[in-house]
Coordinates of C-alpha atoms in Angstrom, one line a residue:
M95 CA 38.9 86.9 -48.5
D96 CA 42.0 84.9 -50.7
K97 CA 45.2 86.1 -50.9
R98 CA 44.5 87.7 -54.8
S99 CA 41.9 89.9 -53.1
K100 CA 43.9 91.2 -50.4
I101 CA 46.4 92.5 -52.8
A102 CA 44.3 93.6 -55.2
L103 CA 42.6 95.7 -52.7
Y104 CA 45.9 97.0 -51.1
A105 CA 46.5 98.1 -54.5
I106 CA 43.5 100.0 -54.8
G107 CA 44.0 101.7 -51.8
A108 CA 47.5 103.1 -52.2
V109 CA 46.8 104.5 -55.4
I110 CA 43.6 106.0 -54.1
L111 CA 46.1 107.6 -51.6
L112 CA 48.6 108.6 -53.8
L113 CA 45.7 110.4 -55.8
M114 CA 44.8 112.4 -52.5
I115 CA 48.7 113.4 -51.7
A116 CA 48.5 114.7 -55.2
E117 CA 45.9 116.4 -55.3
V118 CA 46.9 117.6 -51.8
A119 CA 50.8 118.6 -53.1
K120 CA 49.3 120.2 -56.5
P121 CA 50.0 124.3 -56.7
K122 CA 46.9 125.9 -56.2
P123 CA 45.5 128.2 -58.5
L124 CA 45.3 131.4 -57.9
N125 CA 42.0 133.1 -56.6
W126 CA 40.8 135.8 -58.3
R127 CA 37.5 136.4 -57.2
D128 CA 36.5 139.8 -56.0
S129 CA 37.0 139.9 -52.1
Y130 CA 38.0 143.1 -50.5
S131 CA 38.0 141.6 -47.4
A132 CA 40.6 142.7 -44.4
A133 CA 41.7 139.0 -43.8
D134 CA 42.3 137.9 -47.3
K135 CA 45.5 137.7 -48.9
I136 CA 44.7 137.1 -52.6
P137 CA 45.3 139.5 -55.1
L138 CA 41.7 141.3 -54.8
G139 CA 41.6 141.0 -51.0
C140 CA 42.7 144.0 -48.7
Y141 CA 45.1 142.8 -46.3
V142 CA 47.8 145.1 -47.3
L143 CA 46.0 148.3 -47.1
Y144 CA 44.0 147.5 -44.0
N145 CA 47.5 146.8 -42.0
E146 CA 48.5 150.3 -43.5
L147 CA 45.6 152.3 -42.4
E148 CA 47.0 153.1 -38.9
T149 CA 49.1 155.6 -41.1
F150 CA 46.1 157.1 -41.5
S151 CA 44.0 156.8 -38.4
D152 CA 43.9 158.5 -35.6
G153 CA 44.2 156.1 -32.9
D154 CA 43.5 152.6 -33.6
V155 CA 41.5 151.1 -36.8
L156 CA 37.8 149.5 -35.7
E157 CA 36.6 146.8 -37.5
N158 CA 32.7 146.0 -37.6
T159 CA 32.0 143.0 -38.5
E160 CA 28.2 142.8 -38.2
S161 CA 25.5 145.1 -39.6
L162 CA 25.7 148.8 -39.8
Y163 CA 22.8 149.7 -38.3
L164 CA 23.3 147.9 -35.1
Y165 CA 27.3 149.0 -35.3
L166 CA 26.8 152.7 -35.3
K167 CA 24.2 152.5 -32.7
T168 CA 27.2 151.5 -30.4
I169 CA 29.2 154.8 -31.3
D170 CA 28.8 157.9 -29.5
S171 CA 28.0 160.7 -31.8
L172 CA 29.5 162.8 -29.2
E173 CA 32.9 161.3 -29.1
A174 CA 35.8 162.2 -31.4
K175 CA 35.0 161.8 -35.2
K176 CA 35.3 158.9 -36.8
S177 CA 35.9 158.0 -40.8
L178 CA 34.1 154.6 -41.8
F179 CA 35.7 152.8 -44.5
I180 CA 33.6 151.0 -47.0
I181 CA 35.0 149.5 -49.8
N182 CA 33.5 146.6 -52.0
G183 CA 32.8 146.0 -55.5
Y184 CA 28.6 146.9 -55.3
V185 CA 27.5 148.8 -52.4
S186 CA 24.0 147.8 -51.9
L187 CA 22.9 148.6 -48.3
T188 CA 19.4 147.9 -46.4
E189 CA 17.2 150.6 -45.5
Q190 CA 18.3 150.6 -41.7
D191 CA 21.9 150.7 -42.8
A192 CA 21.9 153.4 -45.1
N193 CA 19.6 155.6 -42.4
A194 CA 22.2 154.6 -40.1
I195 CA 25.2 155.6 -42.4
I196 CA 23.5 159.3 -43.0
D197 CA 22.5 159.6 -39.7
F198 CA 26.4 159.1 -38.5
V199 CA 27.5 161.2 -41.4
D200 CA 24.8 163.8 -39.9
H201 CA 26.9 164.3 -36.5
G202 CA 29.9 165.5 -37.7
N203 CA 31.6 162.2 -39.2
T204 CA 32.9 161.1 -42.6
V205 CA 32.2 157.7 -44.6
F206 CA 35.1 157.5 -47.4
L207 CA 32.9 154.9 -49.5
S208 CA 34.8 153.3 -53.0
S209 CA 32.3 150.8 -55.2
K210 CA 31.8 150.3 -58.7
G211 CA 28.0 150.9 -57.9
L212 CA 25.8 152.6 -55.2
Y213 CA 22.3 151.8 -55.0
G214 CA 18.9 152.7 -52.8
I215 CA 18.4 155.2 -50.3
L216 CA 22.1 156.4 -50.4
R217 CA 22.1 156.9 -53.7
D218 CA 19.2 158.8 -53.8
T219 CA 20.2 161.3 -50.5
L220 CA 23.6 161.9 -52.5
N221 CA 21.3 162.7 -55.8
L222 CA 24.4 160.5 -57.0
N223 CA 24.7 157.7 -60.1
I224 CA 27.9 155.8 -60.8
T225 CA 27.9 153.9 -64.4
L226 CA 30.4 151.1 -65.8
D227 CA 31.4 151.7 -69.1
Y228 CA 30.8 148.7 -70.9
T229 CA 30.7 149.9 -74.5
N230 CA 34.0 151.8 -74.5
F231 CA 36.8 151.1 -72.5
Y232 CA 35.1 149.1 -69.7
K233 CA 38.2 146.7 -69.0
K234 CA 40.8 148.8 -71.0
P235 CA 43.8 150.5 -69.5
S236 CA 42.9 154.0 -68.4
Y237 CA 44.6 156.8 -66.5
N238 CA 43.2 158.1 -62.7
S239 CA 44.4 161.1 -61.8
F240 CA 43.3 164.3 -59.6
T241 CA 42.1 167.8 -59.9
S242 CA 44.5 169.6 -57.8
P243 CA 47.6 170.7 -60.2
N244 CA 50.1 169.7 -57.2
Q245 CA 48.6 165.9 -57.3
S246 CA 49.5 165.6 -61.1
E247 CA 52.4 163.6 -60.5
N248 CA 50.8 161.1 -58.7
K249 CA 48.5 160.2 -61.6
T250 CA 48.8 156.7 -62.5
L251 CA 47.7 154.1 -65.1
Y252 CA 45.8 151.1 -64.4
K253 CA 46.5 148.9 -66.9
D254 CA 44.7 145.4 -66.4
V255 CA 42.6 144.0 -63.5
I256 CA 40.3 147.0 -63.9
E257 CA 36.7 147.8 -64.8
N258 CA 36.1 151.6 -65.6
A259 CA 33.1 153.3 -63.5
Y260 CA 32.8 156.8 -63.1
I261 CA 30.1 159.4 -62.0
T262 CA 27.6 160.8 -64.2
S263 CA 25.3 162.9 -62.1
L264 CA 26.0 164.6 -58.8
D265 CA 24.9 167.2 -56.7
T266 CA 27.1 170.1 -57.9
L267 CA 25.7 172.7 -55.2
N268 CA 27.6 170.7 -52.5
T269 CA 30.0 168.5 -54.4
T270 CA 33.6 169.1 -55.1
V271 CA 35.0 166.8 -57.7
L272 CA 38.6 165.4 -56.2
G273 CA 39.9 163.0 -59.1
T274 CA 39.3 161.9 -62.7
M275 CA 39.5 159.1 -64.9
M276 CA 40.1 159.0 -68.5
D277 CA 41.4 156.8 -71.4
E278 CA 45.0 155.7 -72.6
D279 CA 44.3 158.6 -75.1
E280 CA 43.9 161.0 -72.5
S281 CA 40.8 162.3 -75.0
E282 CA 37.8 161.6 -72.2
S283 CA 37.7 162.6 -68.9
F284 CA 34.9 161.7 -66.1
P285 CA 34.6 162.3 -62.2
N286 CA 35.7 159.4 -60.5
F287 CA 36.4 160.6 -56.6
I288 CA 34.2 163.2 -55.3
K289 CA 33.7 164.9 -51.9
T290 CA 30.1 165.9 -50.6
K291 CA 29.5 167.9 -47.4
F292 CA 26.4 166.7 -45.7
G293 CA 24.6 167.8 -42.2
E294 CA 25.5 171.0 -40.8
K295 CA 28.4 169.8 -38.4
G296 CA 30.6 168.8 -41.0
G297 CA 30.3 165.6 -42.3
S298 CA 31.0 164.6 -45.5
F299 CA 31.1 162.0 -47.7
Y300 CA 33.7 160.8 -49.8
I301 CA 33.0 158.6 -53.2
H302 CA 34.9 156.5 -55.4
T303 CA 34.5 154.7 -58.4
N304 CA 37.5 152.4 -58.3
P305 CA 37.7 150.0 -55.6
Y306 CA 40.7 147.9 -57.5
A307 CA 43.2 150.6 -56.6
F308 CA 43.1 149.4 -53.0
T309 CA 43.1 146.0 -53.2
N310 CA 46.8 143.5 -52.9
Y311 CA 47.0 143.2 -56.7
H312 CA 47.8 146.8 -57.2
L313 CA 49.6 148.3 -54.0
L314 CA 51.8 145.6 -54.6
N315 CA 52.5 146.7 -58.3
E316 CA 53.8 149.9 -57.8
N317 CA 50.4 151.4 -57.5
E318 CA 50.2 152.4 -54.0
N319 CA 50.6 156.5 -54.4
Y320 CA 47.5 156.4 -56.0
A321 CA 45.6 154.8 -53.2
A322 CA 47.5 157.0 -50.6
T323 CA 46.8 160.1 -52.1
V324 CA 43.4 159.4 -52.3
L325 CA 43.6 158.7 -48.4
S326 CA 45.4 161.7 -47.9
Y327 CA 42.5 164.0 -48.6
L328 CA 40.4 162.2 -45.8
P329 CA 40.5 164.0 -42.5
K330 CA 42.9 162.6 -39.6
Q331 CA 40.4 160.9 -37.5
Q332 CA 39.7 157.3 -36.2
I333 CA 38.8 154.6 -38.9
I334 CA 36.3 152.6 -38.7
W335 CA 36.9 149.4 -41.3
D336 CA 33.7 148.0 -42.2
N337 CA 34.6 144.4 -43.2
Y338 CA 30.7 143.2 -43.1
N339 CA 29.6 144.1 -46.5
K340 CA 32.1 142.6 -48.7
S341 CA 32.1 140.2 -51.9
G342 CA 34.8 138.0 -49.7
K343 CA 32.5 137.7 -46.5
K344 CA 33.2 134.7 -44.4
V345 CA 29.7 132.7 -44.2
I346 CA 30.5 129.5 -42.4
T347 CA 26.8 127.8 -41.6
S348 CA 27.7 124.2 -40.2
P349 CA 31.0 122.5 -38.8
L350 CA 31.3 120.5 -41.9
R351 CA 31.2 123.3 -44.0
Y352 CA 34.1 124.9 -42.2
I353 CA 36.0 121.4 -42.5
L354 CA 35.5 121.4 -46.1
T355 CA 36.3 124.8 -47.0
N356 CA 39.7 124.1 -45.3
P357 CA 42.2 122.5 -47.1
A358 CA 43.9 120.7 -44.2
L359 CA 41.1 119.5 -42.8
K360 CA 39.0 118.5 -45.6
W361 CA 41.5 115.6 -46.6
A362 CA 42.1 114.7 -43.2
F363 CA 38.6 114.5 -43.2
Y364 CA 38.3 112.3 -46.2
I365 CA 41.4 110.0 -45.5
S366 CA 39.8 109.1 -42.1
L367 CA 36.8 108.4 -43.8
F368 CA 38.6 106.0 -46.6
S369 CA 40.4 104.6 -43.5
L370 CA 37.2 104.1 -41.7
I371 CA 35.6 102.4 -44.9
L372 CA 38.8 100.1 -45.2
F373 CA 38.3 99.2 -41.7
V374 CA 34.9 98.0 -42.0
I375 CA 35.7 96.2 -45.2
F376 CA 38.3 93.9 -43.7
K377 CA 37.3 93.6 -40.1
G378 CA 33.6 92.7 -41.3
K379 CA 35.1 89.5 -43.2
R380 CA 37.1 88.1 -39.7
T381 CA 34.9 85.7 -37.8
Q382 CA 34.5 86.2 -34.5
R383 CA 34.3 83.6 -31.8
I384 CA 31.2 82.8 -29.9
I385 CA 31.4 84.8 -26.5
P386 CA 30.3 82.7 -23.9
V387 CA 27.8 83.3 -21.6
V388 CA 29.2 84.1 -17.6
E389 CA 26.2 83.7 -15.3
K390 CA 26.0 86.9 -12.7
L391 CA 27.4 85.8 -9.2
E392 CA 24.2 85.6 -6.7
N393 CA 24.3 87.7 -3.5
S394 CA 23.7 84.7 -1.2
T395 CA 24.6 87.2 1.6
V396 CA 21.1 87.4 3.1
E397 CA 20.7 83.4 2.9
F398 CA 24.0 82.9 4.9
T399 CA 22.8 85.3 7.5
Q400 CA 20.0 83.6 7.8
T401 CA 22.0 80.3 7.9
I402 CA 24.1 81.6 10.9
G403 CA 21.2 82.9 13.0
E404 CA 19.1 79.5 12.7
L405 CA 22.5 77.6 13.9
Y406 CA 22.5 80.2 17.0
Y407 CA 19.1 79.7 17.9
Q408 CA 18.6 76.1 17.6
H409 CA 21.8 75.9 19.8
G410 CA 19.9 78.0 22.4
D411 CA 23.4 80.7 22.8
Y412 CA 21.2 83.8 23.3
S413 CA 23.7 85.4 25.0
N414 CA 25.9 85.0 21.9
I415 CA 23.2 86.7 19.8
I416 CA 22.5 89.4 22.2
A417 CA 26.2 90.3 22.4
K418 CA 26.1 90.5 18.1
K419 CA 22.9 92.6 18.1
I420 CA 24.5 95.3 20.7
Q421 CA 27.4 95.3 19.0
Y422 CA 25.7 95.5 16.1
F423 CA 23.4 98.4 17.2
L424 CA 26.2 100.6 18.6
E425 CA 28.2 100.3 15.4
F426 CA 24.9 101.9 13.6
I427 CA 24.8 104.6 16.3
R428 CA 28.6 105.3 15.3
T429 CA 27.9 105.1 11.8
K430 CA 24.5 107.0 11.6
Y431 CA 24.9 109.8 14.2
F432 CA 28.5 110.0 14.7
L433 CA 28.3 109.2 18.1
N434 CA 31.3 107.9 20.7
T435 CA 29.8 104.6 21.8
T436 CA 32.6 104.1 25.0
N437 CA 30.9 105.8 27.8
L438 CA 27.3 104.8 27.5
N439 CA 26.6 107.9 30.3
S440 CA 23.9 110.6 30.5
S441 CA 25.7 112.8 28.0
F442 CA 25.4 110.1 25.5
I443 CA 22.3 109.7 26.1
E444 CA 21.1 113.0 25.7
K445 CA 23.2 113.6 22.3
L446 CA 21.5 110.7 21.2
A447 CA 17.8 111.4 21.7
L448 CA 19.0 114.7 20.1
K449 CA 20.4 113.0 16.7
S450 CA 17.7 110.0 16.7
S451 CA 14.9 112.5 16.6
N452 CA 13.5 110.0 19.9
S453 CA 12.7 111.0 23.4
K454 CA 15.6 111.4 25.8
E455 CA 13.6 108.3 28.2
D456 CA 13.3 106.0 24.8
A457 CA 16.9 107.2 24.2
K458 CA 17.4 106.4 28.6
A459 CA 15.4 102.9 28.6
I460 CA 17.6 100.9 25.6
V461 CA 21.1 102.2 27.2
D462 CA 20.2 101.0 30.5
Y463 CA 18.6 97.9 28.6
L464 CA 22.2 97.5 26.9
L465 CA 24.4 98.1 30.1
Y466 CA 21.5 95.3 32.2
L467 CA 22.3 93.1 29.3
K468 CA 26.0 93.7 29.3
S469 CA 26.6 93.2 33.3
K470 CA 24.9 89.7 32.5
T471 CA 27.0 86.3 31.5
V472 CA 24.0 84.3 30.5
H473 CA 20.6 85.2 29.0
S474 CA 17.0 83.9 28.4
E475 CA 15.3 84.1 24.9
S476 CA 12.9 86.2 26.4
E477 CA 15.9 89.1 26.9
L478 CA 17.1 88.5 23.1
I479 CA 13.4 89.1 22.1
E480 CA 12.8 92.3 24.3
L481 CA 16.1 93.7 23.2
N482 CA 14.9 93.2 19.1
K483 CA 11.4 94.9 20.4
K484 CA 13.3 97.6 22.0
I485 CA 15.9 98.1 19.2
E486 CA 13.0 97.9 16.3
K487 CA 11.1 100.7 18.2
F488 CA 14.1 103.0 18.6
T489 CA 15.6 102.8 15.1
K490 CA 11.8 102.6 13.4
N491 CA 12.4 106.6 12.1
N492 CA 16.0 105.3 10.5
L493 CA 14.7 102.3 8.8

């Protein structure tokens, strides 16, 4: 690659790097998606509410992150009563979850549900219908107030970030209307906060149709009194926060998805990938010298040993060969059986027979022969052959 090509490639790389830095450094657009998650600090998350719930809870706030059917099975109905909080844009529960909630309230517990829509078995059981007013004042400013004269000062005007929903049918026999909503002119009012008694043990459903009132946006924009008043109607019980049935529920199906949804990790991944591509481009252009083939060293130990043995044998130095075979055999015993070979006495013979799986007679025979050979200064070829036979016979089980 010539000098001009390298300069051009460096320039392209610098431009790409600057674009990446600009993308990372630019201000993030405000995220207005419906979340209602306890972990989200975006306008329509419920981070603020979740961290203030201890004020209304009798004990630590519990958090559910799985199916309500599975979670509520772990709740002991004989323990102190609890309040389950379900806040989301729309609540559409499975049949199992709905039945679990109904059974939960039937045991005397409380469910607070704030949603613009309710569907399925739970809606049918409560004989309830929630409507979004698309034709009149769907997203227009509206008042949310309470039916109790004592709470009249907590009437709140929601000017923006609102979708007006209200209750159009309810079970009048078991239901008490606690709050209403009305247009800015206060010409019409509709129920938007009710209490429905359920079961024989004092359980209740609290249904509210303005989940936006509990989001970070409104709680941090001087509308917190309304939300606090709504929660004050609930009994003082330990609260269970449902963080599973949420529009903003975190869903991660793969490590790569997790990386790409985290801005810092995403750009680290992109920069690493770009660097790898540059490395391949530049490294691929280089010419590598031929690597010489280095032959593996041969193991000539066996040939060397055989040659040395033949030299001893040709010169008739049987005594030297016998001394080395005895020395090697004793080293074998020390290494294999961990025996001290200094004194080749009766105790040594018994231990050797026991550890080598040979009979005591065989062990005594070879030790006696070793002592016999060590007592001589001159040896014959027949003694060398006999020693080799005895060693091979003794070690046959260990070779």
